[in-house]
Amino acid sequence: MNHFPIFLALEGRRVLVAGGGDAAIAKLRLLLKTTARITVVAENASPEIRQWAEAGKLTLIDRAQEPGDALCCVVAYGAHEDVALDARTLRLAAADGALVNLVDNLEKSQFITPAIVDRDPVVVAIGTEGAAPVLARKIKADLEAKLSAQLGVLARIGKTFRKAADVLPMGAVRRRFWGEYYDMVGPRAAQDGEAAIRDALDTLLDKHVRAEAREGHVDLVGAGPGDPELLTLKARKALDKADVVIHDRLVTPEILELARREALILDVGKEGFGPSTAQSDIDALIVEHARKGAHVVRLKAGDPTVFGRLDEEIEALDAAGVSWSIVPGITAASAAVATIGQSLTKRSRNASVRFLTGHDMKGFADQDWAALAQPGEVAAIYMGKRAARWMQGRLMMHGAAAATDITIVENASRADQRIHAATLATLPDRMTQVDGPAVILFGLAPRAASIALSEREIAL
C-alpha cells in the first residue's frame, strides 16, 4: 500500500485549486460538498467557476499562481491540464507547506483523491493507487446501486443519538442496538419521515435497556483450506458479526483479515508434535467470552466436522449452557483433489473413500489396512508426514503394490501450494520435501499422469 487512506478534517481550513478549466471544475464539484474554505487561482477561469465565486462559494484570484497563495492550505490541486504549469504549482504549493495533487499525474502527486460514494455523512472512498481507474468507477457504481439513499439520514440521526445510547454497556450489547437500528428499525421507520426515525430509536433503546443481560453465542466455523474465495457466505457473515475470533494455526491471514476490525483475534493454534494450546484451555476460552455476551466465532481450518475436535467444544458449550451453531467449510481433501483434477470417488474404481489422520497414531493404527491395500481404493490422509514410513510398511505388508499412485498436496488452494507426485514406494522420501500442511491422496495421481498411464496400458 503506497497510499494510506485517511479522511481529512476540512471544516474552516483552506484548500487551493490552481487552474480554471474542466479539470478544475471536476475537482471543485467534489470540494464544494465539504466545509473547506476554497481558493481558486486562475488567469482565465471558466464562467461556472466565476458563478461559484459570485455566489460566495469560493474565492477566485484572477491571475497566475504566486508564492504564498497556498499558505495555510491543507491540500492544493494543480488542475491546469498543462505539465509545465502543474509542475510550477507543485513547486510553489509544496514550498508553502501544502500537500499537492496534480490531476492525472500519479507519479508527481503527493496524495490522490479516491472515487467516492456519497451518503453524507457516510462516505465510501475507493482507491486503486492509479492502477485501475475504470475498476474504481465500476466498484463505485456497484456500491451506489446497493447503498440506500436513506443511509445518510439514518447516520445523521444516529449521530445525534449516540449520547443517549451510552446508557447501554460498551461492546457487544451496544453493537447489537446499533445493528438492529441500521439493519431493520431505522430503514422501516425512514419510510414515514425523520420524526418516525427518532421515535423508533427511543423505542428501540428502551427495549434494549429493559432487556435482561443475555449470554453470547458461538459459531463453530469452517475456514476452508486457505483460499479466501473458498470461504462460504455463511462463514463470511459470521466473521462480519464476530466480537471474538478464536482461530487455529492453519487459518490464513487473508481470512482473518475478513473479521471485523474491532473484533478480538485470539490464536490458539496447535502444531503436531510442537507448541500447542491445550484443548481444555480452548474450551474454557470459548465459554468465557460467550458468557460475557460476545458473539464468538471459533474458526477452524477446513471443515470443523473433519478432524476438528468439534465434539469436545460442543460438549463444553452444552455444559455451560451456551448456544452454538456449526458453519461447515470446505475440507482440505476436497481442495486437494480438485487441484489435481480428480474425483475422490469414481464409478468402476472406488465407491467409497476414507478420511484418515496420521496425527492420532492410536486411532490410525486401528484402520483396516488390508481393505485399503486393495487395488482401486482411495484415501485422503491428513497430518500424515511423520507417519508416512509406518503407513507405507503397513500397506505393503497387507499387499498394496509399491507402484500405487500417491499425490501429496501441500498448502492446498493457497498461493504457495505445491503438488508432489509419488508412489507408495517413494512416499517417505517425498514427504521429506514437504514443509507446510499436506494431504496425502492415496490411490490418486494428477489427472494428466493418470491419463498417460491408462494410454500406455491400452497400448500394451
XYZ file of C-alpha atoms in Angstrom:
460
model
C 0.000 0.000 0.000
C 1.726 3.165 -1.221
C -1.200 5.479 -0.412
C -2.580 5.402 3.117
C -6.341 6.162 3.156
C -7.428 8.920 5.550
C -10.327 11.370 5.882
C -9.051 14.945 6.355
C -10.872 17.397 8.620
C -11.531 20.370 6.288
C -14.031 22.467 8.225
C -12.868 26.078 8.006
C -9.480 25.108 6.534
C -8.019 26.363 3.257
C -7.823 24.361 0.040
C -6.244 25.741 -3.131
C -7.156 24.839 -6.707
C -4.788 26.206 -9.362
C -6.430 26.236 -12.779
C -9.730 27.323 -14.237
C -10.736 24.741 -16.838
C -12.598 21.409 -16.933
C -10.161 19.594 -14.630
C -10.524 22.332 -12.007
C -14.321 22.240 -12.282
C -14.353 18.454 -11.717
C -12.318 18.841 -8.505
C -14.398 21.793 -7.331
C -17.687 19.927 -7.682
C -16.374 17.483 -5.091
C -14.680 20.067 -2.863
C -17.815 22.222 -2.745
C -19.539 19.394 -0.877
C -17.118 19.980 2.002
C -16.935 22.775 4.595
C -13.466 23.886 3.428
C -12.533 27.475 2.510
C -11.743 27.100 -1.179
C -9.470 29.411 -3.159
C -9.094 29.196 -6.936
C -6.145 30.819 -8.677
C -6.630 31.087 -12.442
C -5.930 33.646 -15.155
C -8.864 32.555 -17.313
C -11.404 30.917 -15.010
C -14.443 29.351 -16.657
C -17.872 31.030 -16.336
C -19.015 28.252 -13.962
C -16.155 28.967 -11.537
C -16.919 32.701 -11.715
C -20.562 31.994 -10.855
C -19.487 29.986 -7.807
C -17.258 32.885 -6.743
C -20.102 35.416 -7.184
C -22.343 33.158 -5.072
C -19.755 33.222 -2.287
C -18.983 29.514 -2.528
C -15.263 30.103 -3.156
C -12.656 32.840 -3.512
C -11.344 33.500 -7.032
C -7.926 35.113 -7.590
C -7.862 36.167 -11.246
C -4.158 35.771 -12.015
C -1.371 33.205 -12.247
C -0.312 31.453 -9.060
C 2.316 33.196 -6.932
C 4.395 32.218 -3.901
C 2.297 32.363 -0.733
C -1.047 31.551 -2.393
C -1.083 28.149 -0.674
C -0.017 29.347 2.778
C -2.106 27.632 5.496
C -3.661 25.330 2.889
C -4.130 21.697 3.903
C -4.055 20.497 0.308
C -3.650 22.039 -3.118
C -4.618 20.834 -6.581
C -2.755 21.536 -9.801
C -5.519 21.436 -12.401
C -4.142 23.427 -15.332
C -4.080 20.432 -17.687
C -0.632 21.720 -18.601
C 2.510 19.857 -17.483
C 4.661 22.957 -17.013
C 2.026 24.945 -15.124
C 1.180 21.983 -12.892
C 4.878 21.482 -12.146
C 5.011 25.140 -11.059
C 2.000 24.595 -8.794
C 3.722 21.607 -7.208
C 6.848 23.652 -6.526
C 5.069 26.731 -5.142
C 2.345 24.991 -3.114
C 4.755 22.475 -1.597
C 7.034 25.380 -0.566
C 4.004 26.940 1.156
C 3.515 23.718 3.145
C 0.546 22.149 1.338
C 0.203 18.569 0.140
C -0.207 18.707 -3.640
C -2.180 16.636 -6.126
C -1.629 17.089 -9.849
C -4.636 15.999 -11.879
C -3.885 12.876 -13.947
C -0.268 12.769 -12.741
C 0.009 9.974 -10.183
C 3.804 9.896 -10.214
C 4.231 13.555 -9.198
C 1.241 13.787 -6.849
C 1.793 13.715 -3.090
C -1.734 12.370 -2.490
C -4.635 11.087 -4.563
C -8.368 11.688 -4.382
C -10.306 8.398 -4.439
C -13.578 7.645 -6.147
C -16.336 8.441 -3.653
C -19.800 7.117 -2.862
C -21.514 9.968 -1.031
C -24.257 9.287 1.513
C -23.257 12.203 3.722
C -22.167 11.725 6.486
C -21.473 8.179 5.252
C -18.707 8.373 2.662
C -17.115 5.369 0.971
C -13.728 6.010 -0.635
C -12.400 3.671 -3.337
C -8.793 3.743 -4.466
C -6.677 1.611 -6.779
C -3.447 3.681 -6.418
C -3.903 4.758 -10.020
C -3.623 1.200 -11.308
C -7.223 0.801 -12.476
C -9.422 3.928 -12.509
C -12.061 2.120 -14.582
C -12.282 -0.599 -11.915
C -12.686 2.055 -9.205
C -15.586 3.566 -11.156
C -17.184 0.122 -11.548
C -16.951 -0.538 -7.799
C -18.403 2.922 -7.166
C -21.352 2.186 -9.479
C -21.975 -1.164 -7.766
C -21.967 0.452 -4.319
C -24.183 3.321 -5.461
C -26.771 0.775 -6.537
C -26.594 -1.183 -3.273
C -26.497 1.579 -0.663
C -29.860 3.059 0.215
C -30.384 6.755 -0.409
C -31.723 6.904 3.174
C -28.394 5.833 4.638
C -27.199 9.394 5.171
C -30.379 10.369 7.026
C -30.106 7.319 9.277
C -26.466 8.122 10.044
C -27.151 11.800 10.799
C -29.959 10.971 13.202
C -27.959 8.125 14.706
C -25.101 10.546 15.409
C -27.388 12.795 17.470
C -28.499 9.743 19.461
C -25.075 8.447 20.423
C -25.008 10.027 23.891
C -28.431 8.582 24.715
C -27.191 5.124 23.674
C -24.277 5.412 26.132
C -26.602 4.028 28.823
C -26.005 0.624 27.241
C -22.837 -1.259 28.197
C -19.967 -0.881 25.754
C -19.115 -3.760 23.451
C -21.453 -6.409 22.099
C -24.614 -5.076 23.808
C -24.243 -1.614 22.311
C -23.284 -3.020 18.897
C -26.454 -5.126 18.868
C -28.520 -1.990 19.479
C -26.920 -0.093 16.606
C -27.001 -3.159 14.373
C -30.755 -3.527 14.870
C -31.232 0.192 14.178
C -29.304 0.239 10.896
C -30.411 -3.204 9.689
C -34.130 -3.154 10.467
C -35.704 -0.479 12.669
C -34.193 2.584 11.004
C -34.902 1.703 7.351
C -38.509 0.766 8.185
C -39.118 3.999 10.101
C -37.469 6.126 7.390
C -40.424 5.468 5.120
C -42.504 7.688 7.445
C -40.009 10.538 7.802
C -37.298 11.744 10.178
C -39.626 12.169 13.167
C -40.586 8.491 12.884
C -36.902 7.529 12.917
C -36.331 9.393 16.190
C -39.398 7.801 17.768
C -38.228 4.369 16.628
C -34.807 4.977 18.182
C -36.372 5.875 21.538
C -38.481 2.727 21.479
C -35.549 0.548 20.451
C -33.301 1.940 23.186
C -35.976 1.330 25.811
C -36.268 -2.260 24.607
C -32.512 -2.841 24.899
C -32.235 -1.126 28.288
C -35.050 -3.276 29.716
C -33.778 -6.481 28.145
C -32.121 -8.864 30.545
C -28.416 -9.355 30.068
C -28.085 -12.183 27.612
C -25.265 -14.579 27.026
C -23.428 -14.697 23.785
C -23.447 -17.222 21.007
C -20.736 -19.363 19.416
C -20.440 -20.130 15.712
C -18.162 -23.115 15.048
C -16.975 -22.083 11.603
C -15.017 -23.871 8.884
C -12.453 -21.519 7.336
C -11.809 -23.848 4.393
C -8.337 -24.853 3.170
C -6.908 -21.331 2.955
C -8.124 -19.579 -0.186
C -10.462 -16.757 0.983
C -12.624 -17.285 -2.115
C -13.474 -20.774 -0.840
C -14.967 -19.336 2.354
C -18.741 -19.891 2.454
C -21.150 -16.953 2.514
C -22.408 -18.078 5.916
C -18.862 -18.121 7.301
C -18.260 -14.643 5.890
C -21.395 -13.334 7.617
C -20.330 -14.904 10.908
C -16.967 -13.101 10.700
C -18.797 -9.842 9.998
C -20.713 -10.194 13.281
C -17.973 -11.639 15.481
C -16.888 -9.860 18.647
C -14.224 -12.504 19.284
C -12.467 -14.794 16.773
C -10.650 -17.802 18.242
C -8.685 -19.438 15.442
C -6.421 -22.369 14.651
C -2.840 -22.135 13.400
C -3.756 -23.097 9.832
C -6.310 -20.325 9.311
C -4.666 -17.959 6.817
C -4.057 -14.229 7.439
C -6.177 -13.427 4.372
C -9.222 -15.000 6.047
C -8.536 -13.369 9.423
C -8.425 -10.065 7.563
C -12.151 -10.505 6.824
C -13.106 -10.286 10.507
C -14.462 -7.013 11.888
C -11.665 -4.559 12.694
C -12.942 -4.236 16.255
C -13.015 -7.990 16.856
C -10.642 -9.552 19.370
C -8.483 -12.085 17.469
C -7.068 -14.946 19.555
C -4.626 -17.538 18.192
C -4.998 -20.937 19.890
C -3.043 -22.838 17.273
C -1.882 -26.391 17.709
C 1.143 -27.804 15.918
C 1.630 -31.519 15.568
C 4.403 -32.639 17.922
C 5.090 -28.948 18.650
C 3.758 -25.985 20.663
C 0.059 -26.336 21.392
C -2.783 -24.806 23.341
C -4.469 -27.465 25.447
C -7.967 -28.324 24.233
C -9.355 -27.772 27.720
C -7.940 -24.228 27.678
C -9.534 -23.580 24.280
C -12.890 -24.847 25.571
C -12.652 -22.591 28.624
C -11.711 -19.560 26.491
C -14.693 -20.016 24.172
C -17.094 -20.354 27.104
C -15.570 -17.382 28.949
C -16.128 -14.945 26.081
C -19.601 -16.262 25.259
C -20.677 -15.820 28.887
C -19.614 -12.171 28.663
C -22.224 -11.696 25.944
C -19.866 -11.868 22.973
C -20.635 -13.336 19.571
C -17.752 -15.799 19.305
C -16.504 -17.351 16.084
C -14.448 -20.485 16.694
C -12.615 -20.556 13.383
C -11.175 -23.905 12.283
C -9.187 -24.632 9.146
C -11.050 -26.802 6.640
C -14.341 -28.216 7.908
C -14.922 -28.291 11.691
C -16.580 -31.704 11.412
C -13.443 -33.336 9.927
C -10.673 -33.936 12.480
C -11.589 -30.672 14.205
C -12.218 -31.912 17.786
C -15.639 -30.384 17.360
C -17.461 -32.664 19.789
C -15.247 -31.665 22.704
C -16.023 -27.988 22.176
C -19.743 -28.646 21.759
C -19.787 -30.653 24.981
C -18.115 -27.753 26.808
C -20.658 -25.283 25.395
C -23.598 -27.519 26.304
C -22.266 -27.945 29.837
C -22.032 -24.153 30.164
C -25.485 -23.579 28.669
C -24.120 -21.550 25.741
C -25.917 -21.626 22.378
C -23.951 -22.691 19.321
C -24.246 -23.459 15.635
C -21.998 -25.166 13.085
C -20.983 -23.495 9.818
C -19.417 -26.164 7.562
C -16.366 -25.418 5.453
C -14.557 -26.959 2.502
C -12.217 -29.628 3.821
C -8.607 -29.800 2.615
C -9.147 -33.139 0.845
C -11.773 -31.583 -1.444
C -9.467 -28.701 -2.320
C -6.509 -31.040 -2.835
C -8.296 -33.450 -5.161
C -9.755 -30.531 -7.156
C -6.218 -29.228 -7.616
C -5.095 -32.416 -9.377
C -8.260 -32.677 -11.485
C -9.514 -35.891 -9.927
C -12.548 -37.148 -8.017
C -12.467 -38.775 -4.608
C -14.890 -41.414 -5.917
C -15.280 -42.811 -9.416
C -17.576 -45.417 -10.928
C -15.762 -48.728 -11.550
C -12.835 -47.627 -9.436
C -13.966 -46.920 -5.872
C -17.415 -46.486 -4.363
C -16.087 -45.195 -1.057
C -13.271 -43.018 0.233
C -11.562 -42.962 3.624
C -10.578 -39.846 5.545
C -7.710 -40.686 7.921
C -5.470 -38.687 10.223
C -1.904 -39.706 10.934
C -1.651 -37.364 13.907
C -3.503 -39.649 16.320
C -1.476 -42.849 15.919
C -3.676 -44.736 18.338
C -6.678 -44.489 16.016
C -4.526 -44.572 12.897
C -3.055 -47.967 13.765
C -6.528 -49.498 14.110
C -7.516 -48.857 10.480
C -8.450 -51.698 8.151
C -5.208 -51.577 6.187
C -5.944 -54.855 4.399
C -9.063 -53.341 2.801
C -7.276 -50.137 1.871
C -4.415 -52.094 0.272
C -6.776 -53.494 -2.409
C -6.368 -52.078 -5.963
C -8.541 -49.013 -6.717
C -9.028 -47.921 -3.106
C -8.688 -44.211 -2.312
C -7.939 -42.399 0.945
C -7.292 -38.803 1.986
C -4.776 -38.797 4.799
C -4.385 -35.668 6.915
C -1.353 -34.857 9.085
C 0.480 -37.932 7.846
C 4.009 -36.606 7.447
C 5.541 -38.309 10.483
C 3.550 -41.493 9.940
C 4.456 -41.876 6.241
C 7.051 -44.635 6.630
C 4.945 -46.535 9.139
C 1.922 -46.290 6.822
C 3.993 -47.465 3.838
C 5.094 -50.572 5.730
C 1.620 -51.403 6.983
C 0.054 -51.119 3.494
C 2.780 -53.103 1.726
C 2.583 -55.767 4.430
C -1.100 -56.168 3.513
C -0.371 -56.476 -0.213
C -0.534 -52.929 -1.557
C 1.590 -52.527 -4.719
C 4.736 -50.445 -4.343
C 3.752 -48.638 -7.563
C 0.397 -47.450 -6.142
C -0.097 -43.796 -7.135
C 0.057 -41.185 -4.386
C -0.200 -37.406 -4.661
C 0.853 -35.116 -1.837
C -0.818 -31.690 -1.983
C 0.959 -29.164 0.215
C -0.835 -25.933 1.244
C -3.891 -26.886 -0.805
C -5.635 -23.915 -2.517
C -3.123 -21.355 -1.233
C -0.734 -19.186 -3.232
C 2.221 -21.335 -2.118
C 0.521 -24.638 -2.986
C 2.818 -27.437 -4.224
C 1.986 -30.827 -5.718
C 4.330 -33.776 -5.155
C 3.781 -36.890 -7.272
C 4.830 -40.119 -5.586
C 4.185 -43.833 -5.298
C 3.812 -45.930 -2.189
C 7.488 -46.914 -2.616
C 8.707 -43.277 -2.695
C 6.232 -41.775 -0.197
C 8.538 -41.397 2.844
C 11.291 -39.757 0.779
C 8.811 -37.398 -0.912
C 7.398 -36.343 2.451
C 10.832 -35.022 3.485
C 10.367 -32.330 0.792
C 7.122 -31.110 2.356
C 7.229 -28.156 4.756
C 3.609 -26.981 5.012
C 0.367 -28.745 5.921
C -0.327 -31.514 3.433
C -2.984 -34.003 2.380
C -1.819 -37.395 1.110
C -4.125 -38.650 -1.628
C -3.567 -42.420 -1.597
C -4.516 -44.145 -4.846
C -4.666 -40.968 -6.956
C -2.272 -39.379 -9.432
C -2.789 -35.978 -11.080
C -5.226 -36.316 -13.989
C -2.622 -35.817 -16.740
C -0.371 -38.535 -15.303
C -3.345 -40.853 -14.793
C -4.499 -40.448 -18.405
C -0.977 -41.039 -19.737
C -0.692 -44.256 -17.702
C -4.048 -45.524 -18.998
C -2.997 -44.870 -22.586
C 0.247 -46.807 -22.080
C -1.684 -49.741 -20.579
C -4.042 -49.794 -23.584
C -1.073 -49.744 -25.971
C 0.465 -52.702 -24.209
